[in-house]
Short mmCIF file of C-alpha atoms in Angstrom, two decimals:
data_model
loop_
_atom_site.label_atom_id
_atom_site.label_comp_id
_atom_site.label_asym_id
_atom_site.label_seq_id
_atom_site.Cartn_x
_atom_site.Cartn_y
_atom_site.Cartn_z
CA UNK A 1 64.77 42.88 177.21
CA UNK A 2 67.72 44.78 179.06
CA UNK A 3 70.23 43.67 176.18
CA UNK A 4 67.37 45.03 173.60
CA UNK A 5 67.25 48.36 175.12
CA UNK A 6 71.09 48.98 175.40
CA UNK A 7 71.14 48.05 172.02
CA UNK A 8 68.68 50.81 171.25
CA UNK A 9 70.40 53.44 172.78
CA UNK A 10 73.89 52.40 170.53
CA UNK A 11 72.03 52.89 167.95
CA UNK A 12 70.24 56.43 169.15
CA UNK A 13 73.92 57.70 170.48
CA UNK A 14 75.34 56.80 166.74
CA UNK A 15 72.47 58.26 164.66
CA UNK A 16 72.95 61.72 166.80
CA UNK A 17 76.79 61.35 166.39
CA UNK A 18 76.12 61.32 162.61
CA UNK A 19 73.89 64.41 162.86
CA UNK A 20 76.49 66.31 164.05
CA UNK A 21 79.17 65.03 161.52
CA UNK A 22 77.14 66.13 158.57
CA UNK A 23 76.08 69.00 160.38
CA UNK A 24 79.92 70.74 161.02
CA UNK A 25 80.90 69.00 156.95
CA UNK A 26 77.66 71.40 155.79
CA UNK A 27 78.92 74.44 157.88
CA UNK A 28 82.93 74.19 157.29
CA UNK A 29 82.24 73.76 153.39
CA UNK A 30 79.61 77.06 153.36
CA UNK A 31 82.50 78.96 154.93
CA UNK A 32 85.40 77.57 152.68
CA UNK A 33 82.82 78.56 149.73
CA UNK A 34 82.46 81.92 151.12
CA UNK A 35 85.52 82.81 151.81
CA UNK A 36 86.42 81.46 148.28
CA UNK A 37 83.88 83.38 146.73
CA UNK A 38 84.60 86.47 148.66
CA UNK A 39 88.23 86.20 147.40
CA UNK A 40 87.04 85.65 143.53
CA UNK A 41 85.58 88.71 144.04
CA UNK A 42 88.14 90.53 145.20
CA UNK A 43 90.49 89.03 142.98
CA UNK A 44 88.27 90.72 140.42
CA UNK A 45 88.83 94.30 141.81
CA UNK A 46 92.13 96.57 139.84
CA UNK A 47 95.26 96.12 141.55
CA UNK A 48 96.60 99.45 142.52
CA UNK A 49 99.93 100.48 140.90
CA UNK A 50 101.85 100.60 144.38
CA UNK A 51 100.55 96.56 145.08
CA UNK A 52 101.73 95.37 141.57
CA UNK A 53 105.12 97.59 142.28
CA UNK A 54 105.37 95.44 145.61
CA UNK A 55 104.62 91.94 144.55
CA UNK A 56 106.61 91.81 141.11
CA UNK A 57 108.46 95.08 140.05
CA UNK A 58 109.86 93.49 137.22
CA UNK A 59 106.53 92.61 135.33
CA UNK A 60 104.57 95.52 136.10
CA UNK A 61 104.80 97.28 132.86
CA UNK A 62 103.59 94.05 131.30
CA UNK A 63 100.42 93.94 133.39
CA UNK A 64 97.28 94.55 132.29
CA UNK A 65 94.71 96.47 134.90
CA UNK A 66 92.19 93.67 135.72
CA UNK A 67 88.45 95.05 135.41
CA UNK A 68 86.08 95.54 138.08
CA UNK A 69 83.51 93.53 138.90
CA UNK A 70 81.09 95.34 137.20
CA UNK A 71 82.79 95.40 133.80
CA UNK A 72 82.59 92.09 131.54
CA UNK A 73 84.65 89.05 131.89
CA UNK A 74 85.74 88.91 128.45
CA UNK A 75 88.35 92.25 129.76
CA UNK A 76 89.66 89.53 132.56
CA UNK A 77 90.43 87.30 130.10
CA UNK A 78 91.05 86.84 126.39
CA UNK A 79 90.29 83.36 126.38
CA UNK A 80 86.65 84.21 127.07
CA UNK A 81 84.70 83.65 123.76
CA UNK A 82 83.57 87.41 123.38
CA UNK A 83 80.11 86.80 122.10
CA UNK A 84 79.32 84.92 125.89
CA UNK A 85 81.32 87.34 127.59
CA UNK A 86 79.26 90.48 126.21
CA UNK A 87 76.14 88.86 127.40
CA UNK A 88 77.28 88.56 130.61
CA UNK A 89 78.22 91.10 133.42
CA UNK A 90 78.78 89.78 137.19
CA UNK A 91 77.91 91.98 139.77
CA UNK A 92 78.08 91.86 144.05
CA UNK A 93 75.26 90.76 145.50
CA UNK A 94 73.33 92.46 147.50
CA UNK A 95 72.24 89.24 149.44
CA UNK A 96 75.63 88.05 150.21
CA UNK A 97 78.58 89.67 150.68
CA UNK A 98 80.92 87.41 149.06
CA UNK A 99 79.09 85.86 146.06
CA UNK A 100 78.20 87.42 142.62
CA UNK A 101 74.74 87.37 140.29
CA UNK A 102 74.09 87.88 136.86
CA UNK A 103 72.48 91.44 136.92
CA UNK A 104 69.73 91.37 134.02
CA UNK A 105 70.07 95.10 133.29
CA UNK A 106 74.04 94.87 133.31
CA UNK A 107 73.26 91.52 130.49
CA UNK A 108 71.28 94.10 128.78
CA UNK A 109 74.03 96.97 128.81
CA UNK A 110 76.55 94.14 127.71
CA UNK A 111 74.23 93.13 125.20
CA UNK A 112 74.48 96.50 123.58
CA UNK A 113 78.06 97.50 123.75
CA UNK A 114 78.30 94.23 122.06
CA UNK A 115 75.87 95.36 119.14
CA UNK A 116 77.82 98.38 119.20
CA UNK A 117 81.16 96.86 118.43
CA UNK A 118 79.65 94.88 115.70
CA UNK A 119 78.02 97.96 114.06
CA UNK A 120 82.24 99.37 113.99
CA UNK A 121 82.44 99.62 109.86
CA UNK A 122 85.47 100.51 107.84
CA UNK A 123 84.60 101.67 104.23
CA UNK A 124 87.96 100.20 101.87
CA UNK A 125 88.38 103.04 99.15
CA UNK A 126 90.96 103.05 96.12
CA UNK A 127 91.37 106.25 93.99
CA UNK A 128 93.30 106.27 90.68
CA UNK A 129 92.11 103.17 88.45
CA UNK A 130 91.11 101.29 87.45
CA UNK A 131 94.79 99.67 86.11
CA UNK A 132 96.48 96.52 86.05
CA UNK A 133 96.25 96.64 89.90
CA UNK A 134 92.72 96.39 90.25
CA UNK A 135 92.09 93.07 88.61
CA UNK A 136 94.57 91.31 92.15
CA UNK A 137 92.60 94.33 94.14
CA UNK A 138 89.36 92.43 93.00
CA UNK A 139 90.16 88.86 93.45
CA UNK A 140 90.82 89.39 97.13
CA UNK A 141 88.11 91.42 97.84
CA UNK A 142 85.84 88.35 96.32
CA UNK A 143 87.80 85.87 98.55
CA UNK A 144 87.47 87.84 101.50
CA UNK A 145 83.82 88.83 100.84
CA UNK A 146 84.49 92.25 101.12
CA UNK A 147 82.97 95.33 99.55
CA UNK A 148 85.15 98.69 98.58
CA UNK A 149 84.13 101.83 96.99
CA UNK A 150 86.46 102.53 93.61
CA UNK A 151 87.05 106.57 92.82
CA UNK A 152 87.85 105.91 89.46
CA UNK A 153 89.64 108.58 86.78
CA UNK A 154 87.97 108.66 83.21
CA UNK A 155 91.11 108.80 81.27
CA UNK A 156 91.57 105.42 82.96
CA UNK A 157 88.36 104.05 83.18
CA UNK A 158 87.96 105.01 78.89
CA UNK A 159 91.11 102.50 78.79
CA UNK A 160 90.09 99.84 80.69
CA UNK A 161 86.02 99.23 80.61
CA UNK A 162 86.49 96.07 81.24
CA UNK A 163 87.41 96.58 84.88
CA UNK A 164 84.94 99.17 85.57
CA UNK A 165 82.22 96.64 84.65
CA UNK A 166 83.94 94.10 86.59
CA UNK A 167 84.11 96.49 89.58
CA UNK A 168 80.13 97.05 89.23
CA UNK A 169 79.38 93.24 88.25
CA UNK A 170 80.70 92.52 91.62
CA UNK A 171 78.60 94.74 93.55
CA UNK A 172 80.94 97.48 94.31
CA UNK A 173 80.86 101.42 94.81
CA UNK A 174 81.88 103.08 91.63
CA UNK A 175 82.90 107.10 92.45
CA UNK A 176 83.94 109.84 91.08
CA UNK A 177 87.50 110.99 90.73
CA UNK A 178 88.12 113.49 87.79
CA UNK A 179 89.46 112.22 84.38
CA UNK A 180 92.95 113.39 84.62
CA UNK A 181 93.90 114.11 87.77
CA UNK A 182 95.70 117.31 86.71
CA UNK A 183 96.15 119.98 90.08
CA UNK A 184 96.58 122.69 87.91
CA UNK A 185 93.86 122.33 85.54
CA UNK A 186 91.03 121.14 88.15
CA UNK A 187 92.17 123.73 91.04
CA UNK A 188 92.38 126.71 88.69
CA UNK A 189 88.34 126.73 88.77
CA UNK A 190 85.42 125.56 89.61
CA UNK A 191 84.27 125.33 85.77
CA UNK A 192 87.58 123.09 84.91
CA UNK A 193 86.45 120.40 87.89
CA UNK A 194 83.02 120.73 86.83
CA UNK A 195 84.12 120.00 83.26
CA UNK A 196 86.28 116.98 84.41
CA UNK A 197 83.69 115.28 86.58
CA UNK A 198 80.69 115.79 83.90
CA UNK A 199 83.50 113.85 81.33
CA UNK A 200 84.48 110.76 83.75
CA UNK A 201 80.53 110.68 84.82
CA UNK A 202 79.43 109.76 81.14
CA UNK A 203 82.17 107.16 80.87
CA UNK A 204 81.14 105.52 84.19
CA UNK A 205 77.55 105.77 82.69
CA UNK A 206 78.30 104.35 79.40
CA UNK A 207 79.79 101.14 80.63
CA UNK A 208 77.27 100.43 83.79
CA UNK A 209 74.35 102.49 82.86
CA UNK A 210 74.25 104.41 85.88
CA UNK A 211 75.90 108.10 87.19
CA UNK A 212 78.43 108.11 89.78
CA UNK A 213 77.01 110.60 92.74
CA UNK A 214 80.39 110.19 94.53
CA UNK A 215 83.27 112.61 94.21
CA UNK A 216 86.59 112.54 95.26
CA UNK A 217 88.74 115.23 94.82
CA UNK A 218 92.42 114.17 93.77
CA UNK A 219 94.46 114.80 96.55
CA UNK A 220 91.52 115.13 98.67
CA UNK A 221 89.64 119.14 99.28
CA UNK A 222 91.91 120.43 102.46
CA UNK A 223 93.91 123.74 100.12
CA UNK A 224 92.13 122.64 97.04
CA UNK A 225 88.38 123.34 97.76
CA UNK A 226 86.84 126.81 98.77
CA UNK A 227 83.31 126.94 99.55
CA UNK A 228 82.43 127.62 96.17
CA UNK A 229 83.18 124.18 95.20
CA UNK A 230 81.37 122.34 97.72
CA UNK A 231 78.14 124.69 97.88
CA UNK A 232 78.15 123.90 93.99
CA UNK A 233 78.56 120.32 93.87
CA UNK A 234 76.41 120.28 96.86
CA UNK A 235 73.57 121.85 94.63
CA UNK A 236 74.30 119.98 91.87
CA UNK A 237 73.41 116.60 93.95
CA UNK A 238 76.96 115.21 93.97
CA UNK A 239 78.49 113.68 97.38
CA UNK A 240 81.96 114.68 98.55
CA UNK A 241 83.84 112.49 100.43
CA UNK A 242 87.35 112.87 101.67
CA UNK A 243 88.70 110.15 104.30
CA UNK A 244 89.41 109.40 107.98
CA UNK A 245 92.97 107.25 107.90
CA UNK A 246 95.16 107.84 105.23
CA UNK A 247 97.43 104.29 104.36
CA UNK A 248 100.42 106.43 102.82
CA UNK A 249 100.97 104.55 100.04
CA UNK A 250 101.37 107.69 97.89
CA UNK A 251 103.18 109.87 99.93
CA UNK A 252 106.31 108.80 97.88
CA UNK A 253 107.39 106.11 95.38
CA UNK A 254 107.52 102.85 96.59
CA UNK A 255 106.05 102.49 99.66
CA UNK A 256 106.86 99.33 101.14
CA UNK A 257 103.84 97.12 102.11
CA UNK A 258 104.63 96.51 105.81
CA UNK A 259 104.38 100.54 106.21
CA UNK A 260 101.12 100.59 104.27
CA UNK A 261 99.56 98.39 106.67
CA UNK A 262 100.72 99.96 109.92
CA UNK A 263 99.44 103.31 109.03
CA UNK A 264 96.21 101.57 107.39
CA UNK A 265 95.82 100.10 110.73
CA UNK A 266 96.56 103.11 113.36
CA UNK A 267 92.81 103.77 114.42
CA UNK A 268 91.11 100.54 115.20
CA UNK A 269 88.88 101.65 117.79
CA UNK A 270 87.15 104.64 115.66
CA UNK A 271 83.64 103.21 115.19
CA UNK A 272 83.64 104.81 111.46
CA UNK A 273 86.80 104.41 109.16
CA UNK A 274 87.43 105.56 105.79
CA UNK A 275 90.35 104.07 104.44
CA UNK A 276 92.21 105.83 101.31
CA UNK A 277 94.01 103.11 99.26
CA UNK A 278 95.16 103.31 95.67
CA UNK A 279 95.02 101.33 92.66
CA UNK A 280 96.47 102.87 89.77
CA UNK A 281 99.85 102.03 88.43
CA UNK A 282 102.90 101.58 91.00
CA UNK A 283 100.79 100.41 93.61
CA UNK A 284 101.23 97.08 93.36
CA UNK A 285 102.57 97.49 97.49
CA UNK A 286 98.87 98.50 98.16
CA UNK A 287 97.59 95.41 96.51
CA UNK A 288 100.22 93.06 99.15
CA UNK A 289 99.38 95.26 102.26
CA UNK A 290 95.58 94.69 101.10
CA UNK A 291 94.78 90.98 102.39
CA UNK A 292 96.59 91.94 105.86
CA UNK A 293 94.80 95.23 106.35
CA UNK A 294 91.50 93.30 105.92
CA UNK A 295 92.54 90.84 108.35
CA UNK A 296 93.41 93.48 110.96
CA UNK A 297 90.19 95.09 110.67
CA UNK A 298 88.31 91.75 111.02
CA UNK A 299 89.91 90.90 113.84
CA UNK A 300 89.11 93.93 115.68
CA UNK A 301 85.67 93.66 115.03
CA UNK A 302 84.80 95.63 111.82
CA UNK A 303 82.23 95.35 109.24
CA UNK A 304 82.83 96.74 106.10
CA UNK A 305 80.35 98.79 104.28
CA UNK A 306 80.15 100.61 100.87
CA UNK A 307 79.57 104.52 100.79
CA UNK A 308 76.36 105.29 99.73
CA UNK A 309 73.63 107.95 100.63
CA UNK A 310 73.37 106.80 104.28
CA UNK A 311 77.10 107.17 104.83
CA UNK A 312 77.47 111.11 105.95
CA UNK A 313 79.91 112.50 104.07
CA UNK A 314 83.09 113.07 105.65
CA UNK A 315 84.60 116.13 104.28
CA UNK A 316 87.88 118.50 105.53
CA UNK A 317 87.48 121.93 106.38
CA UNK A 318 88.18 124.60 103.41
CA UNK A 319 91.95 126.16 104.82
CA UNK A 320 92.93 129.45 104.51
CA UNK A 321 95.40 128.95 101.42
CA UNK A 322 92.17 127.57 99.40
CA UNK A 323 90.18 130.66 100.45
CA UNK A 324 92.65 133.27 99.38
CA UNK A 325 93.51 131.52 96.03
CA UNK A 326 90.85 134.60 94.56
CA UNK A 327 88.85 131.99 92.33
CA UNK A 328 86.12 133.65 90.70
CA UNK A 329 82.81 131.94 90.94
CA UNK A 330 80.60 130.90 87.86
CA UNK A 331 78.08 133.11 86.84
CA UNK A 332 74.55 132.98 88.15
CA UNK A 333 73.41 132.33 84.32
CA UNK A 334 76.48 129.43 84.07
CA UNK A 335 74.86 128.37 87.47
CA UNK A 336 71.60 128.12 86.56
CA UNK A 337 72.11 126.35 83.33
CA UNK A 338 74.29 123.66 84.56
CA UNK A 339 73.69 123.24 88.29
CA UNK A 340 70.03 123.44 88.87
CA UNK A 341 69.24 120.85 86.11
CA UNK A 342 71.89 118.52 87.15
CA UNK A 343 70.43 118.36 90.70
CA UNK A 344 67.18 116.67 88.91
CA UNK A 345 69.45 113.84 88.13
CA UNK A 346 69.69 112.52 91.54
CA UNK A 347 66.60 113.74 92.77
CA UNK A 348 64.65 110.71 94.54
CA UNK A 349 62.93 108.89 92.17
CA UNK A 350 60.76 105.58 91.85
CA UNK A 351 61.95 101.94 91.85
CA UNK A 352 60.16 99.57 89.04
CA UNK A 353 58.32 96.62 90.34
CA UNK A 354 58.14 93.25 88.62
CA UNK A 355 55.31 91.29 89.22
CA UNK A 356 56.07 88.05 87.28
CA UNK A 357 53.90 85.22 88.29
CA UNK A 358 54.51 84.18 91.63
CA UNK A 359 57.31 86.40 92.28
CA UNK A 360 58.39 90.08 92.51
CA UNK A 361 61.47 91.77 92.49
CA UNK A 362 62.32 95.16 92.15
CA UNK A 363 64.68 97.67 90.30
CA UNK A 364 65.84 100.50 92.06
CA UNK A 365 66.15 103.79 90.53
CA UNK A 366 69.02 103.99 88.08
CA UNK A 367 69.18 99.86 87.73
CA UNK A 368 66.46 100.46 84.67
CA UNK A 369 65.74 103.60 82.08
CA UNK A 370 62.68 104.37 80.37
CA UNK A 371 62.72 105.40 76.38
CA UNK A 372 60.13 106.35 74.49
CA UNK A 373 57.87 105.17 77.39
CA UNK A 374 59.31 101.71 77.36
CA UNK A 375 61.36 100.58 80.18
CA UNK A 376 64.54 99.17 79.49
CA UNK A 377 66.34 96.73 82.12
CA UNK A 378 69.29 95.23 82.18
CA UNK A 379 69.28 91.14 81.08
CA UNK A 380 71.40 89.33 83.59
CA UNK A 381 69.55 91.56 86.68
CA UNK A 382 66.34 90.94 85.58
CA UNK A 383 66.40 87.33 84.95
CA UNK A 384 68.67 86.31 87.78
CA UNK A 385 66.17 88.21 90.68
CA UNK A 386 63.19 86.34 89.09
CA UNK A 387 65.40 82.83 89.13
CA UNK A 388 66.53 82.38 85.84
CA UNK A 389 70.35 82.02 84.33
CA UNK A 390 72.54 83.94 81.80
CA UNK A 391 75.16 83.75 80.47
CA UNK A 392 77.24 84.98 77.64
CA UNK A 393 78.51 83.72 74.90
CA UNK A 394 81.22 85.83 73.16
CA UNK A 395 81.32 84.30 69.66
CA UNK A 396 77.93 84.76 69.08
CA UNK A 397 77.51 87.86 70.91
CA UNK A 398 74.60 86.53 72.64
CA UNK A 399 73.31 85.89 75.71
CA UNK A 400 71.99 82.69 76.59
CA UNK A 401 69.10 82.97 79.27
CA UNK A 402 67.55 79.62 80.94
CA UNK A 403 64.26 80.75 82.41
CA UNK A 404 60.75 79.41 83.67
CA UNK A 405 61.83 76.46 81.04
CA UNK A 406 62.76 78.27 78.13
CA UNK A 407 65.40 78.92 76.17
CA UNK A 408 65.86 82.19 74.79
CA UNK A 409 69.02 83.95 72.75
CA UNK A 410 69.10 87.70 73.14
CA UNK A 411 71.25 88.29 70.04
CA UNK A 412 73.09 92.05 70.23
CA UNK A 413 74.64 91.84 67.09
CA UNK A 414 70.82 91.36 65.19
CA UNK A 415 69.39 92.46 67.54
CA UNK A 416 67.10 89.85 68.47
CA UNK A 417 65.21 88.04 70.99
CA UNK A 418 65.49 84.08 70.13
CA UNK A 419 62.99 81.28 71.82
CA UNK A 420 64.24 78.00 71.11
CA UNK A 421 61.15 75.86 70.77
CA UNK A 422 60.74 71.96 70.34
CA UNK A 423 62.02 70.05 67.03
CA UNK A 424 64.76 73.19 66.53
CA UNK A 425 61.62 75.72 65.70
CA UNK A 426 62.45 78.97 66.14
CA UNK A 427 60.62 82.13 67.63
CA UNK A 428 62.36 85.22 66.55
CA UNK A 429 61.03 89.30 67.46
CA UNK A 430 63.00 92.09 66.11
CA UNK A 431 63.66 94.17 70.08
CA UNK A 432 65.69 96.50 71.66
CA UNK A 433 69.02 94.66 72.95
CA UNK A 434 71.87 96.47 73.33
CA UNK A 435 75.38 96.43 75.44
CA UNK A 436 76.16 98.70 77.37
CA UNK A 437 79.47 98.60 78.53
CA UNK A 438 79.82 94.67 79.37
CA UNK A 439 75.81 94.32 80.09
CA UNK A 440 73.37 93.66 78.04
CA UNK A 441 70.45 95.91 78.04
CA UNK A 442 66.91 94.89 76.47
CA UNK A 443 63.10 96.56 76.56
CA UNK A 444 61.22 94.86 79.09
CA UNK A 445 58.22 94.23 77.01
CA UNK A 446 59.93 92.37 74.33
CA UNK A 447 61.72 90.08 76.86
CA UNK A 448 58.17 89.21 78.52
CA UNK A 449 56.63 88.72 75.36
CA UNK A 450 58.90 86.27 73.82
CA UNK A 451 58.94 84.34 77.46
CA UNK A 452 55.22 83.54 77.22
CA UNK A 453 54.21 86.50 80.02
CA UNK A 454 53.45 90.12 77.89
CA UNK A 455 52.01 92.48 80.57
CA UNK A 456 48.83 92.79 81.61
CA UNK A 457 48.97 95.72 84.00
CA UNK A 458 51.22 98.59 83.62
CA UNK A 459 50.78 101.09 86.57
CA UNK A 460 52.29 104.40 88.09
CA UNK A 461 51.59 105.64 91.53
CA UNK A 462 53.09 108.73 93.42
CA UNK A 463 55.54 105.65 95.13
CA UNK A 464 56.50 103.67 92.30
CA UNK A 465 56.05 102.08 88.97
CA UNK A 466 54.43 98.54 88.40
CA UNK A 467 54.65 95.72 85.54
CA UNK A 468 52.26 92.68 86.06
CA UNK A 469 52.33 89.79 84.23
CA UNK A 470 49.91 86.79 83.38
#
């Protein structure tokens, strides 16, 4: 019984001993962790110039400040993936002294600086072609899956039609840039520009169906435009749009790539750039800096965007030297015979619905035309947005279109709509197809007709206009 007891209180004195032991482990690894932590933190804190000049004069400049703790941790390190790093933001405590928390309204703050860097957009521009340059400028804009915005001269564009369609097949900006470029002739007055950009807006017109409402003034307006000129083209519904960063590439012959993408490249934290590049002839440096400047801008963090109506215009100031040029300014009878209509051009107007079956798609204003109170669309748009196929065939002069099942030939040369029916019967209508430029243009109601689906509904409403089918 005695042996029993003293064997009990072993046991008692070791279980107590043990207590303790765990006990002091618990409370000497909380204080190594807050200590630890309380040093993170600090360590997060900028180092003053006079420390860093202390511990290592020799790799000061080199340093980078280190951010507070309040900023995010993708500025303490570049190895942080930046899309965690924005969403997070560590803060003190307030319970603790030495640790850190994830503050929701700092995650929120992050959240949209991060949105904010993301919304940074660079708008590519060329001015001058289209020429033998823009065929390389296009290929690496499609392998990059970037947009630009082309100010295109008529004289040029006349020559090579080819490569404005390409340049609007592709989804590209297509602006306005005078037909021939000529300082003396379009700075004498502002009925010479107007007479230029009226000629190089019916070429653009010709070959894609649609007006350019861009302009860019060669050399750009700063000592070219007086108020005159803007107020008018202003009225007139045109867009003016200078640029932000000039790349130099025409400040002389020959400018080597390398210095077309430094000065390309100078602003990369400017949440809006517009980037002046050129295409025409002797600029095939512009066309090697191109794939590098893209890169650059990527990798800072850049969308890029075409200019369009919800891109302010960015325009330079009118200088003294344009202001005391003496220009007269057009008559009010010129004026009102030339500008006022042409405002009516651009003036909002309404998108065309297609209700085809099941689906519905939608041309915008300027994607169709109405004549002789038929609407006229253009083939490949039409039928690719309601998911059908064309595609050309240049011996015949034809396009092929594969649609809902049928087979139909729009023939430009006969001027025919084809449906290829079973045992090689033939359907043939007499219609309205037509190129225009490199597209092929046709009257809505003839293309529904042949395809099995004539309209049933034809409507116009204050918002837009309506074709339903069966």
């Amino acid at each position: 019984m005695k042996g029993n007891k003293s064997t009990h209180s072993r046991r008692k004195l070791k279980s107590g001993l043990l207590v303790m032991v765990v006990i002091f482990i618990v409370m000497l690894g909380w204080s190594i962790g807050k200590n630890l932590n309380s040093w993170e933190l600090r360590s997060l804190q900028p180092a003053s110039a006079e420390s860093v000049s202390v511990k290592n004069k020799l790799t000061a400049a080199a340093m980078q400040e280190l951010p507070s703790a309040t900023e995010p941790l993708a500025s303490a390190s570049p190895k942080v993936d930046s899309s965690l790093s924005a969403a997070l933001t560590v803060t003190p405590s307030p319970q603790a002294s030495g640790g850190v928390k994830i503050s929701k309204a700092s995650t929120t703050n992050s959240a949209m600086t991060a949105v904010k860097k993301a919304e940074k957009m660079v708008y590519i521009t060329f001015d001058d072609g289209p020429s033998e340059n823009t065929f390389n400028v296009l290929e690496i804009l499609r392998q990059e899956d970037v947009k630009a915005t082309f100010f295109v001269l008529g004289n040029q564009a006349k020559s090579h039609p080819e490569l404005i369609d390409s340049i609007w097949e592709q989804g590209h900006a297509i602006g306005n840039h005078t037909y021939n470029h000529n300082y003396h002739d379009l700075y004498s007055g502002f009925t010479e520009f107007w007479s230029q950009i009226k000629q190089t807006e019916q070429i653009v017109q010709g070959i894609t169906g649609v007006r350019p409402q861009l302009i860019r003034a060669p050399g750009g307006t700063y000592d070219h435009f007086d108020h005159t000129y803007f107020n008018l083209l202003k009225q007139a519904g045109y867009r003016v749009m200078d640029w932000t960063v000039d790349s130099g590439d025409s400040k002389r012959k020959g400018v080597p790539a390398s210095e077309i993408l430094k000065e390309s490249t100078m602003d990369m934290k400017s949440s809006q750039v517009i980037l002046l590049l050129h295409d025409g002839g002797g600029h095939q440096e512009s066309v090697k800096a191109l794939p590098d400047i893209i890169a650059r801008y990527k990798a800072a963090g850049y969308g890029f965007g075409l200019l369009d109506d919800t891109v302010e215009p960015v325009q330079f100031r009118v200088s003294s030297k344009a202001s005391n040029l003496g220009r007269s300014k057009p008559s009010e009878a010129w004026i009102a015979s030339n500008i006022t209509p042409n405002a009516e051009l651009f003036s909002p107007g309404k998108p065309l619905v297609l209700e085809v079956g099941k689906l519905e798609t939608k041309l915008k204003p300027g994607e169709y035309s109405v004549r002789n109170g038929q609407y006229e669309v253009p083939l490949r748009a039409v039928i690719e947005r309601l998911g059908g196929k064309v595609t050309w065939d240049a011996n015949s002069r034809s396009g092929e279109i594969d649609w809902n099942g049928k087979e139909i030939i729009a023939d430009v040369e006969n001027k025919q709509l084809i449906l290829n029916l079973p045992d090689n019967v033939q359907q043939t209508i007499n219609a309205r197809v037509e190129m225009i430029g490199g597209s092929i243009w046709v009257s809505l109601r003839d293309l529904l007709e042949i395809a099995g689906q004539p309209p049933i509904n034809i409507s116009v409403t204050e918002l837009e206009r309506r074709v339903k089918t069966f």
